[in-house]
XYZ file of C-alpha atoms in Angstrom:
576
model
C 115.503 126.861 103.469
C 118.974 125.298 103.621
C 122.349 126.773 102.797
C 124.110 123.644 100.736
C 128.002 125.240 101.318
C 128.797 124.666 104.962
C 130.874 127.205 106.587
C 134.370 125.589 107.707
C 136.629 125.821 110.758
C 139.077 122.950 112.634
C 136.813 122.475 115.747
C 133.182 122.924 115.771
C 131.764 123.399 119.579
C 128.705 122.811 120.148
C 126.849 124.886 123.495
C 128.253 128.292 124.681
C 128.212 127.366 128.396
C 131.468 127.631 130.357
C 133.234 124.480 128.760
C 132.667 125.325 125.699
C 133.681 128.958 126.407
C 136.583 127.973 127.205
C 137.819 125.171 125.041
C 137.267 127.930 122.337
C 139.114 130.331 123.965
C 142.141 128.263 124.266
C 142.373 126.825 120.655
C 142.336 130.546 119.408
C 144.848 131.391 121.612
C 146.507 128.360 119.880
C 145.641 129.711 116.450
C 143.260 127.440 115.904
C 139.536 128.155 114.034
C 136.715 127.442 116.068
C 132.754 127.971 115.672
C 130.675 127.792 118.386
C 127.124 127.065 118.111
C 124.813 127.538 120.762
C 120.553 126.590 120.747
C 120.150 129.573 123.087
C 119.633 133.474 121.878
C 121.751 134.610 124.657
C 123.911 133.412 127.298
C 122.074 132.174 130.504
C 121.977 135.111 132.776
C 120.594 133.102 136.221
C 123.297 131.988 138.631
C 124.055 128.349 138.797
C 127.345 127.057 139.917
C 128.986 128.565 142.913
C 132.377 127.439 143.677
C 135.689 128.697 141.272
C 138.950 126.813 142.210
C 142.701 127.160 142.137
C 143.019 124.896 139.004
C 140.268 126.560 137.056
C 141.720 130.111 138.029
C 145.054 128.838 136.553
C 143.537 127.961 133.731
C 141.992 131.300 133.386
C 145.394 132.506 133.726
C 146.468 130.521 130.723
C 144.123 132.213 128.503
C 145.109 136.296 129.629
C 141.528 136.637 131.658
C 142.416 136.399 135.131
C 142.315 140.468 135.957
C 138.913 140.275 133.993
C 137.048 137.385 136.147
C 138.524 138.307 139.289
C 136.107 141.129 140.459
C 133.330 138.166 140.151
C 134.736 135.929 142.712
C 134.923 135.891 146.886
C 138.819 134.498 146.965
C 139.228 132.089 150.496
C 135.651 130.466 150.342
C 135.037 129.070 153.885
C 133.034 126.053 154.260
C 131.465 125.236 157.726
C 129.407 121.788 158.081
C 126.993 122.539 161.126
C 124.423 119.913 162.282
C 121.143 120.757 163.218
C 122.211 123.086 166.364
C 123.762 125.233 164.454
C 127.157 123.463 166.000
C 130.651 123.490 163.623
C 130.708 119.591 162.490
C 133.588 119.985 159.538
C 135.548 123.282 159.031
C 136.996 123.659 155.866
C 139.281 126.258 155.219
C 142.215 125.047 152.871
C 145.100 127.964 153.392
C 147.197 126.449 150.458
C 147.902 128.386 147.472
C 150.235 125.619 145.603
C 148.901 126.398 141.989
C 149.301 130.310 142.376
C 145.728 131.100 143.372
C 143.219 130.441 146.468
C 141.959 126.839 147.182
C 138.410 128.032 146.681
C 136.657 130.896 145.606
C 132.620 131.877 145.884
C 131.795 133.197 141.984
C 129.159 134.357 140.203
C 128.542 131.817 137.082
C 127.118 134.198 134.455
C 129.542 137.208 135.333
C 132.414 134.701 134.568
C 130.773 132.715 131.710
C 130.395 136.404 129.916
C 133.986 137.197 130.561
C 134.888 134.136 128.897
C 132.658 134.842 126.305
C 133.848 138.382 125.360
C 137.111 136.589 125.457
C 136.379 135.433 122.340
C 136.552 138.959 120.240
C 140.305 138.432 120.454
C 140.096 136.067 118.201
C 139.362 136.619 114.537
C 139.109 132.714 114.066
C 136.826 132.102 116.932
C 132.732 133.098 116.004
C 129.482 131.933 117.959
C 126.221 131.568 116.547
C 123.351 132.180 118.886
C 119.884 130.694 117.821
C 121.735 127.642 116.320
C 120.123 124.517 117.207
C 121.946 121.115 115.980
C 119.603 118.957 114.574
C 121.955 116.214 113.015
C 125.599 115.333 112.475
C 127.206 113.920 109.309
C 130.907 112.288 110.141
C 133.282 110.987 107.305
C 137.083 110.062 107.621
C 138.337 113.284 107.206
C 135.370 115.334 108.594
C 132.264 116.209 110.752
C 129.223 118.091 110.070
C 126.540 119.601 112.025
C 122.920 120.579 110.385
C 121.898 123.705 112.583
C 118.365 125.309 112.307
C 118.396 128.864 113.026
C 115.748 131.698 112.139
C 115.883 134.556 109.653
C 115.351 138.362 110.078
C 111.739 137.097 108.844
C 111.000 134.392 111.271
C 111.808 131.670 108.526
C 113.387 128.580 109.476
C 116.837 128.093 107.784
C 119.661 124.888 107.902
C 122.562 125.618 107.736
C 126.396 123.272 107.594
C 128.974 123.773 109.554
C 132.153 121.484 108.758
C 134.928 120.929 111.038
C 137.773 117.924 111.658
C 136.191 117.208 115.063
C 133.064 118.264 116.742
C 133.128 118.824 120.726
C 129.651 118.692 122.222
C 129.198 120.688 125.758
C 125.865 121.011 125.505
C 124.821 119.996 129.523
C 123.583 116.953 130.879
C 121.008 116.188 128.572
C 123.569 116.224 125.622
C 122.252 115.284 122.181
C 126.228 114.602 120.895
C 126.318 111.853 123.892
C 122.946 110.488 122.797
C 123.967 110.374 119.387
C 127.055 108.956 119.855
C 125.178 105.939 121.773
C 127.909 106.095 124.873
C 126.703 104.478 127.796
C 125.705 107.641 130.744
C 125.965 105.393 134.225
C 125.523 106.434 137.381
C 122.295 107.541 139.404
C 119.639 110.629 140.445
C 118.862 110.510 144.221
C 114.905 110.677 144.509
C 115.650 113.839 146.931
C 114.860 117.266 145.573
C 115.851 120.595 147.013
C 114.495 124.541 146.303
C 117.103 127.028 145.146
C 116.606 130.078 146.363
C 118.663 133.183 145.114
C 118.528 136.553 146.315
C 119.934 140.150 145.296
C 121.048 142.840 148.463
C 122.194 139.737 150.709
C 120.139 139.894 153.340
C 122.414 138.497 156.113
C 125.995 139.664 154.641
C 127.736 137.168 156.214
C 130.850 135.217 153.455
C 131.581 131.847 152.944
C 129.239 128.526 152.967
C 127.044 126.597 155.499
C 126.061 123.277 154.896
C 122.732 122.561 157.018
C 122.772 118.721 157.851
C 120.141 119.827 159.943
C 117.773 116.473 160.074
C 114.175 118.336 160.036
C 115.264 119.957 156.604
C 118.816 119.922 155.270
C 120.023 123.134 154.267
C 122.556 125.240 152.367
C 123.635 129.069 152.835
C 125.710 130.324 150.753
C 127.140 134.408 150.172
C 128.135 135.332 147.343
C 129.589 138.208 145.159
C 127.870 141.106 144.220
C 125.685 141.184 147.078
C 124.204 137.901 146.080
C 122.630 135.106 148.912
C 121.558 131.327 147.742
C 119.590 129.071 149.965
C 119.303 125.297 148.942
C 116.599 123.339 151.024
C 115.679 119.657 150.794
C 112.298 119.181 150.302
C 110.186 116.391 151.750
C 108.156 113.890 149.300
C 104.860 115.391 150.056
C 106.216 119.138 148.949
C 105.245 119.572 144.936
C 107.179 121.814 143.116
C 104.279 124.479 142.624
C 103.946 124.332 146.338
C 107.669 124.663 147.199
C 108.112 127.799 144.809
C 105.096 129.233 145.816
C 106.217 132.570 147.679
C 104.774 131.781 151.074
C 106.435 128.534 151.252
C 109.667 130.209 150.574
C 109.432 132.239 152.791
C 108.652 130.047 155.791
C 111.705 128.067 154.536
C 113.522 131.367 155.163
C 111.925 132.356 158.284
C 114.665 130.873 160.309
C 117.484 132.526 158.238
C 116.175 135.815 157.266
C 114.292 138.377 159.944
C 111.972 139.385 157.094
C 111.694 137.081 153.986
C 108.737 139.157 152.621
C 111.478 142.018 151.334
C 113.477 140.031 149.634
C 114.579 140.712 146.173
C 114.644 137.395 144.375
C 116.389 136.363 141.701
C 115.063 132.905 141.038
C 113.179 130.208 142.725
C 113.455 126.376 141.386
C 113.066 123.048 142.011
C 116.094 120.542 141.019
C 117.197 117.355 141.524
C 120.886 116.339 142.195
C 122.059 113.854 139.376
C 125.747 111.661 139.304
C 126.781 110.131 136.251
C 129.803 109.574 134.347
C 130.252 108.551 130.687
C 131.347 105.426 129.161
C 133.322 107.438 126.783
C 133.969 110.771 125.985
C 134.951 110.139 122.555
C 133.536 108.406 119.853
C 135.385 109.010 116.027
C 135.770 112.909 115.387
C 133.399 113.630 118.030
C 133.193 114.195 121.843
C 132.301 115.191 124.782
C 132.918 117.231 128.041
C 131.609 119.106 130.641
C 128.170 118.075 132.037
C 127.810 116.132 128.745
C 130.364 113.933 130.149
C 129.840 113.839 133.507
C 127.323 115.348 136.180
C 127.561 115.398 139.373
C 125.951 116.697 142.939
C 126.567 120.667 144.211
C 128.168 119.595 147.390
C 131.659 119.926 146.478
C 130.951 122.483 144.120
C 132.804 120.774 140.904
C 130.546 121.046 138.568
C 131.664 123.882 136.686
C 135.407 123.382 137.613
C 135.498 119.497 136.136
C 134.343 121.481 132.573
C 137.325 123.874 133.041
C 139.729 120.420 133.544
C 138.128 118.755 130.677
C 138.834 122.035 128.142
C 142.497 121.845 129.973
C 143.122 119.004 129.151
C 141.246 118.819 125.861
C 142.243 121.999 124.392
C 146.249 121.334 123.947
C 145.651 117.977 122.730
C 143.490 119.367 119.816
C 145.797 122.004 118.982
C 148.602 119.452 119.071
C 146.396 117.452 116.404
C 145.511 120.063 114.217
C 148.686 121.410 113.639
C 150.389 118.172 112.828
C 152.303 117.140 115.839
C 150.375 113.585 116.410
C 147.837 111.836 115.202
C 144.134 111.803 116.646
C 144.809 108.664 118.860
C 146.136 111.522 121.298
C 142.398 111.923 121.756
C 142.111 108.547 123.437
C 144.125 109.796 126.379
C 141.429 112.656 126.877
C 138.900 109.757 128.257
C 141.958 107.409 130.143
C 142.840 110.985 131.605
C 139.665 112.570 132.747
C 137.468 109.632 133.045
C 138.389 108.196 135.905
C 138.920 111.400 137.938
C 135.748 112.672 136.595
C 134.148 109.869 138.286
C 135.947 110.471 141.827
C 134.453 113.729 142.083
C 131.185 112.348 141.405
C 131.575 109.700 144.512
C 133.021 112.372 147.053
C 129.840 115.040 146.112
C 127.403 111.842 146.546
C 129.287 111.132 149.750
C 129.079 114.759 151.057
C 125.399 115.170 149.852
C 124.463 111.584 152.548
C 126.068 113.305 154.889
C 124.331 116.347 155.102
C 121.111 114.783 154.119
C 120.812 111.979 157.227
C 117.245 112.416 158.698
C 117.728 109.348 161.192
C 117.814 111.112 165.122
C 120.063 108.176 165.835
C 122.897 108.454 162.734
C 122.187 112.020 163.661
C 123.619 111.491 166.557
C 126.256 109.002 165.999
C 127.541 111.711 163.036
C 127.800 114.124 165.088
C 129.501 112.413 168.168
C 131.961 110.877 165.498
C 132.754 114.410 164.393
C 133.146 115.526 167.383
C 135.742 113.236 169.089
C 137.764 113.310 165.504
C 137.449 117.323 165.548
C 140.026 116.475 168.627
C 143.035 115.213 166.881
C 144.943 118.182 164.771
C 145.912 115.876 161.616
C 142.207 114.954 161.087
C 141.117 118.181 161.435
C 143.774 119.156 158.945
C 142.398 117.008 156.642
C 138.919 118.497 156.764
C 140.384 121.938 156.859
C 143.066 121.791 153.548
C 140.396 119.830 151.881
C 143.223 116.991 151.762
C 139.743 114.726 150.742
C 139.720 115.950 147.768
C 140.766 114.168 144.966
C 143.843 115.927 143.069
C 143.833 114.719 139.274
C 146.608 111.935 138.977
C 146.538 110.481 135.474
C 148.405 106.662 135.471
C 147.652 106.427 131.992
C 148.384 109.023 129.329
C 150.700 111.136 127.680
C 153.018 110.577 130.936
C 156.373 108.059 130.913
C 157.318 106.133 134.337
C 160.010 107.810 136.279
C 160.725 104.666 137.761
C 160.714 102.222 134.635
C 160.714 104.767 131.712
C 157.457 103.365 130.278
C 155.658 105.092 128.132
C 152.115 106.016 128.610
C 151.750 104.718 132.182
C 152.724 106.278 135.923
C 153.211 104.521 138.507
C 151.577 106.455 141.556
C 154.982 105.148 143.617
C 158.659 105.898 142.970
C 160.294 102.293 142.676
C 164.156 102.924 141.814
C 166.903 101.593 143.596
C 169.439 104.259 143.321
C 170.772 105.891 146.099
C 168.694 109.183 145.120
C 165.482 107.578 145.136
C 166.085 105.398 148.180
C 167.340 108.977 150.498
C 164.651 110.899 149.024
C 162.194 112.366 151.210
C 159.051 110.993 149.198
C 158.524 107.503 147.227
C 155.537 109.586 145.449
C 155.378 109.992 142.203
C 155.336 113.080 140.466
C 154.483 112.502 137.186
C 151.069 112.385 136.283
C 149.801 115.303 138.715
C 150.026 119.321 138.387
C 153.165 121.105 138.523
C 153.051 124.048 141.273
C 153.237 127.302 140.270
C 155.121 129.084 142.819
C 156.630 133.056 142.383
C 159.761 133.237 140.306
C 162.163 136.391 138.736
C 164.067 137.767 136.008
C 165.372 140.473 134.699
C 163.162 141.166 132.366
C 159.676 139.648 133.928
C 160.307 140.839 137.432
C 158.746 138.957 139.875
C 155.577 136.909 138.076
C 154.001 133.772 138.755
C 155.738 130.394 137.156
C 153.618 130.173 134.121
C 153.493 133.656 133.267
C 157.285 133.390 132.533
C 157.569 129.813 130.823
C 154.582 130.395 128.657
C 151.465 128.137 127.483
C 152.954 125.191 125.505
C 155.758 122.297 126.709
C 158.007 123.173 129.484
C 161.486 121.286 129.642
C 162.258 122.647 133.029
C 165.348 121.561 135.070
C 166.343 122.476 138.598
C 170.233 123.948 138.633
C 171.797 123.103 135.424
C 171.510 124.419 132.086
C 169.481 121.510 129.941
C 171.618 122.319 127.123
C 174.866 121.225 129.036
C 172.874 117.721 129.937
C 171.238 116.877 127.111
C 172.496 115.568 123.774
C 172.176 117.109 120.616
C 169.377 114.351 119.524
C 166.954 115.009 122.253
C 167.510 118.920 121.980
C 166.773 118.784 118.622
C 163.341 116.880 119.408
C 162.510 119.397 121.842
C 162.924 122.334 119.289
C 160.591 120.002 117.030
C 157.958 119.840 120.010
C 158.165 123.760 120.297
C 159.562 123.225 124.302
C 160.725 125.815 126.504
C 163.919 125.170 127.718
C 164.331 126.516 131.386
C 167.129 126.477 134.197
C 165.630 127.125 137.796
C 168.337 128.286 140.290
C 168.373 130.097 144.202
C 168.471 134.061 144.338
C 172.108 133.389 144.978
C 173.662 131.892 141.570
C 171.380 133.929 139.514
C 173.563 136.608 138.097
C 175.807 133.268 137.328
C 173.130 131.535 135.308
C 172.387 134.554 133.465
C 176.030 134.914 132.264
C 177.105 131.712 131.616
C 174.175 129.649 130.283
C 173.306 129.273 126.859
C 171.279 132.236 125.125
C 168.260 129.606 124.200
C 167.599 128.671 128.229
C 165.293 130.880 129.970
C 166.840 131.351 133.237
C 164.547 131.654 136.223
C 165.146 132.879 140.133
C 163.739 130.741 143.053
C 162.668 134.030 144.446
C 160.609 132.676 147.467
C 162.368 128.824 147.561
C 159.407 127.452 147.330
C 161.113 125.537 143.862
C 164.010 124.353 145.673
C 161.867 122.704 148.366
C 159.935 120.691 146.171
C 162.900 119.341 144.437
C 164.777 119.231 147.396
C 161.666 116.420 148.439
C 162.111 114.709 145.390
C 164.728 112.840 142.917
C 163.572 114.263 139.877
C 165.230 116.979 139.139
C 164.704 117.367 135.164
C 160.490 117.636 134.189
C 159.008 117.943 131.197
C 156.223 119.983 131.973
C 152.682 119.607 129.297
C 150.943 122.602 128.143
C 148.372 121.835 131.161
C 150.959 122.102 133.609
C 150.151 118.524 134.236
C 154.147 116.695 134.425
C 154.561 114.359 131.370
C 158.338 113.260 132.407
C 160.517 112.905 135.892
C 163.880 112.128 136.042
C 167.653 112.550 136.910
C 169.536 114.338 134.351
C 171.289 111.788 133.061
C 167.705 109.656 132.181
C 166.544 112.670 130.703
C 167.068 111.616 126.888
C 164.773 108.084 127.510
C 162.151 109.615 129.488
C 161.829 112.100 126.931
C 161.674 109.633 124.533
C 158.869 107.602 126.091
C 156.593 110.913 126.422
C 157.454 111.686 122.912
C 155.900 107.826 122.119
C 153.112 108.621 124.546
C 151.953 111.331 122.652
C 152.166 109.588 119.380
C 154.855 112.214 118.158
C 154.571 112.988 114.402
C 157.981 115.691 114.980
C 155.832 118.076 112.405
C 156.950 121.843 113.702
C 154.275 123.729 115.261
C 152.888 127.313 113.610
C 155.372 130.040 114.634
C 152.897 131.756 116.066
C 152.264 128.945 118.745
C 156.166 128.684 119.535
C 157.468 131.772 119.481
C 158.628 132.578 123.665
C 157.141 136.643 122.646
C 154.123 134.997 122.490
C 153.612 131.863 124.225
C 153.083 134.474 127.380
């Protein structure tokens, strides 16, 4: 049976896992209609990803959840890489808190992909349809729609439309919206497979993360919330998968961890292999893709779960910024030039981790572990290990970003090139445009002391460090900011506070440096007007006097269309 009138919304979303989750919630935040359509009956209950960081909890944040997904997560999750002695090879054990939250936090997957999804029931525009397989998709000029088989209260197979403007597919790795959009997936699937092992009432109680690169069998040990212990262990060609989760051979894998494997209370057993592939595209027409339909990649760095949370970051404004007007869909084109490329990083530094751990060889053994151990010896390396300073921070060189160098639009230059005095003195030549604004502690009168985006709200920030932008901006580009729905904020020490508050104009939202952590970074740098995106990611960079051009190159980046956004959407009460 088919239903020939297909249900409408702006954004259809195909796959209720944690991408998905969250792209929804943040276009109904945004206002925006959303249906979510998921093959499954119920959300998948079995643990899977591990590792929650800083820039997924901010994003969290962004959407009102954070107090709600919190009591799921181990906050300051320690990584030691020990070689096959049980000796400390790598250490990491990043103390930074730059973006408001921990580096790294141990979580457990389905508690926070059901907080996400009950997330939802704010939203009287936002409704998920379990049991909703998509069999086919229909895509015009103006539209896309998805053919969904579902079954009725009599076990009768019924089709049903859903029509949208665009179609976002986050169905996993084996994503029928990629397949059907013919995008190339490149990229490779190590031969080695490994047992996951998950356990209720951790036996061992111990926090944090060991990485075996123990040559007789690699190994991983992992504790996690709510009591919870996973084991990963490489398994050796000859090993089937009905022999490796066969409960005798788990528990001689866990004889050496565990004083008595035969009492524990298991949650799963399962054979996987690790795969790494990114992509060609991530959009094709009105349709595209994120999450693991985008990209996968190997456990080891644990970024699985958090690349889906930068993709709906990153995805989620630029929709809303479409479907109310403000620019035209070739703003989609920046989703791939901005996540593409760091998508694919992560993928290279988990592959990289994952032949380090897995080296069998006695005699790279050994070299691997002398090598660590003389480097282990010098403080900055062992910095580097310890702030996870390896990790690749998202810097996007092409985009919805303008040069603070040149002023060209939709490039960044990773390097600050200017000649004037400013930029020659400064205490950095990096750029800051094109990375993630920190979000530091600031107060007001009327907030009290809150993080940074918990007082500027969720849309465009026009933030500027000591002056009132009103004073230093002509009429023209203020007038384009209103249009673009912008926060206008002043940023100023303790000190001249009271000042600000008195003498600025009405419209600026005045903020203390409470802890100075503000003035420092603009004391390193000669940039002291930004125009901030809704991902917190900086669009613009520039002295005060450059503001109205490099405000007029993002503007051209993003394609503006100067349509006003809903008042829902700009309104300070509720961009909170």
């Amino acid at each position: 049976m088919a239903d020939s009138t297909p249900a409408t919304s702006e954004v259809l979303v195909v796959g209720a896992g944690p991408t998905g989750l969250m792209l929804a919630n943040i276009l109904g935040g945004y206002g925006h209609s959303v249906t979510v359509l998921e093959a499954r009956d119920t959300l998948i209950d079995y643990p899977r990803g591990v590792g929650l960081d800083d820039e997924s909890l901010r994003t969290i944040q962004s959407i009102g959840l954070v107090e709600q997904v919190r009591p799921h997560t181990t906050p300051q999750h320690i990584m030691r890489l020990v070689n096959g002695r049980g000796k400390s090879i790598i250490i990491n054990n990043p103390q930074t808190d730059e973006f408001g939250w921990e580096r790294k936090h141990g979580f457990i997957q389905p508690e926070v992909d059901r907080e996400l999804f009950n997330g939802l029931s704010r939203f009287d525009n936002v409704n998920v349809h379990f049991g909703h397989e998509v069999l086919d998709v229909e895509e015009t000029a103006d539209s896309v729609t998805a053919i969904a088989r579902s079954t009725d209260a009599s076990g009768n197979a019924v089709e049903t439309r859903f029509e949208a403007q665009y179609l976002v597919g986050c169905e996993g790795g084996k994503s029928p919206t990629r397949k059907r959009l013919g995008v190339s997936f490149e990229g490779e699937s190590p031969s080695t497979r490994w047992l996951v092992v998950d356990v209720n009432n951790d036996p061992l109680g111990t926090p944090n993360v060991f990485l075996g690169a123990d040559p007789e069998r690699p190994y991983v040990s992992i504790g996690l919330p709510h009591a919870v212990r996973r084991w990963e262990f490489m398994l050796h060609d000859d090993e089937t998968e009905e022999q490796a989760t066969d409960p005798e051979f788990v528990n001689q894998m866990l004889a050496a961890h565990v004083p008595d494997p035969s009492t524990l209370n298991y949650i799963r057993r399962r054979v996987f292999t690790h795969h790494a592939r990114v992509a060609g595209s991530f959009r094709k027409g009105r349709q595209i893709i994120a999450g693991d339909a985008a990209h996968l990649m190997p456990v080891w760095m644990g970024q699985g779960w958090n690349s889906g949370m930068r993709d709906a970051t990153n995805l989620g404004w630029k929709l809303a910024t479409i479907l109310s007007g403000q620019a035209s869909d070739k703003l989609l084109d920046t989703f791939t030039e901005e996540r593409r490329d760091h998508a694919k990083a992560m993928v290279d530094l988990s592959l990289t981790m994952g032949k380090v751990i897995k080296i069998t060889n006695p005699l790279v053994v050994i070299a691997r572990d002398t090598a660590s151990s003389v480097l282990n010896l010098f403080p900055s390396v062992k910095s580097y290990f310890a702030d996870m300073r390896f990790k690749p921070m998202p810097r996007y060189v092409k985009g919805v970003l303008a040069d603070p160098s040149t002023k060209a639009s939709g490039t960044a230059n990773g390097k600050l090139t200017s000649k004037l005095i400013p930029f020659t003195t400064a205490n950095t030549t990096v750029s800051p445009v094109g990375v993630q604004f920190i979000q530091p502690k600031v107060r007001t009168d009327e907030l009290g002391t809150v993080l940074l985006d918990e007082a500027v709200g969720k849309w465009w920030t026009l933030l500027v460090w000591g002056n009132d932008p009103v004073d230093v901006l002509p009429a023209r580009t203020l007038a384009k900011l209103e249009e673009l729905g912008a926060r206008l904020v002043a940023v100023v020490p303790e000190t001249q506070y009271a000042w600000a508050k008195r003498d600025m104009h009405e419209d600026t939202l005045v903020l203390s440096d409470t802890t100075g952590r503000l003035k420092k970074w603009f004391d390193d740098r000669p940039t002291p007007m930004l125009l901030i995106r809704p991902d917190r990611f900086v669009a613009g960079a520039c002295l005060n006097q450059d503001g109205p051009q490099t405000i007029d190159a993002v503007l051209a980046a993003l394609d503006f269309q100067g349509a006003p956004r809903t008042a829902a959407v700009v309104s300070p009460a509720t961009a909170n």
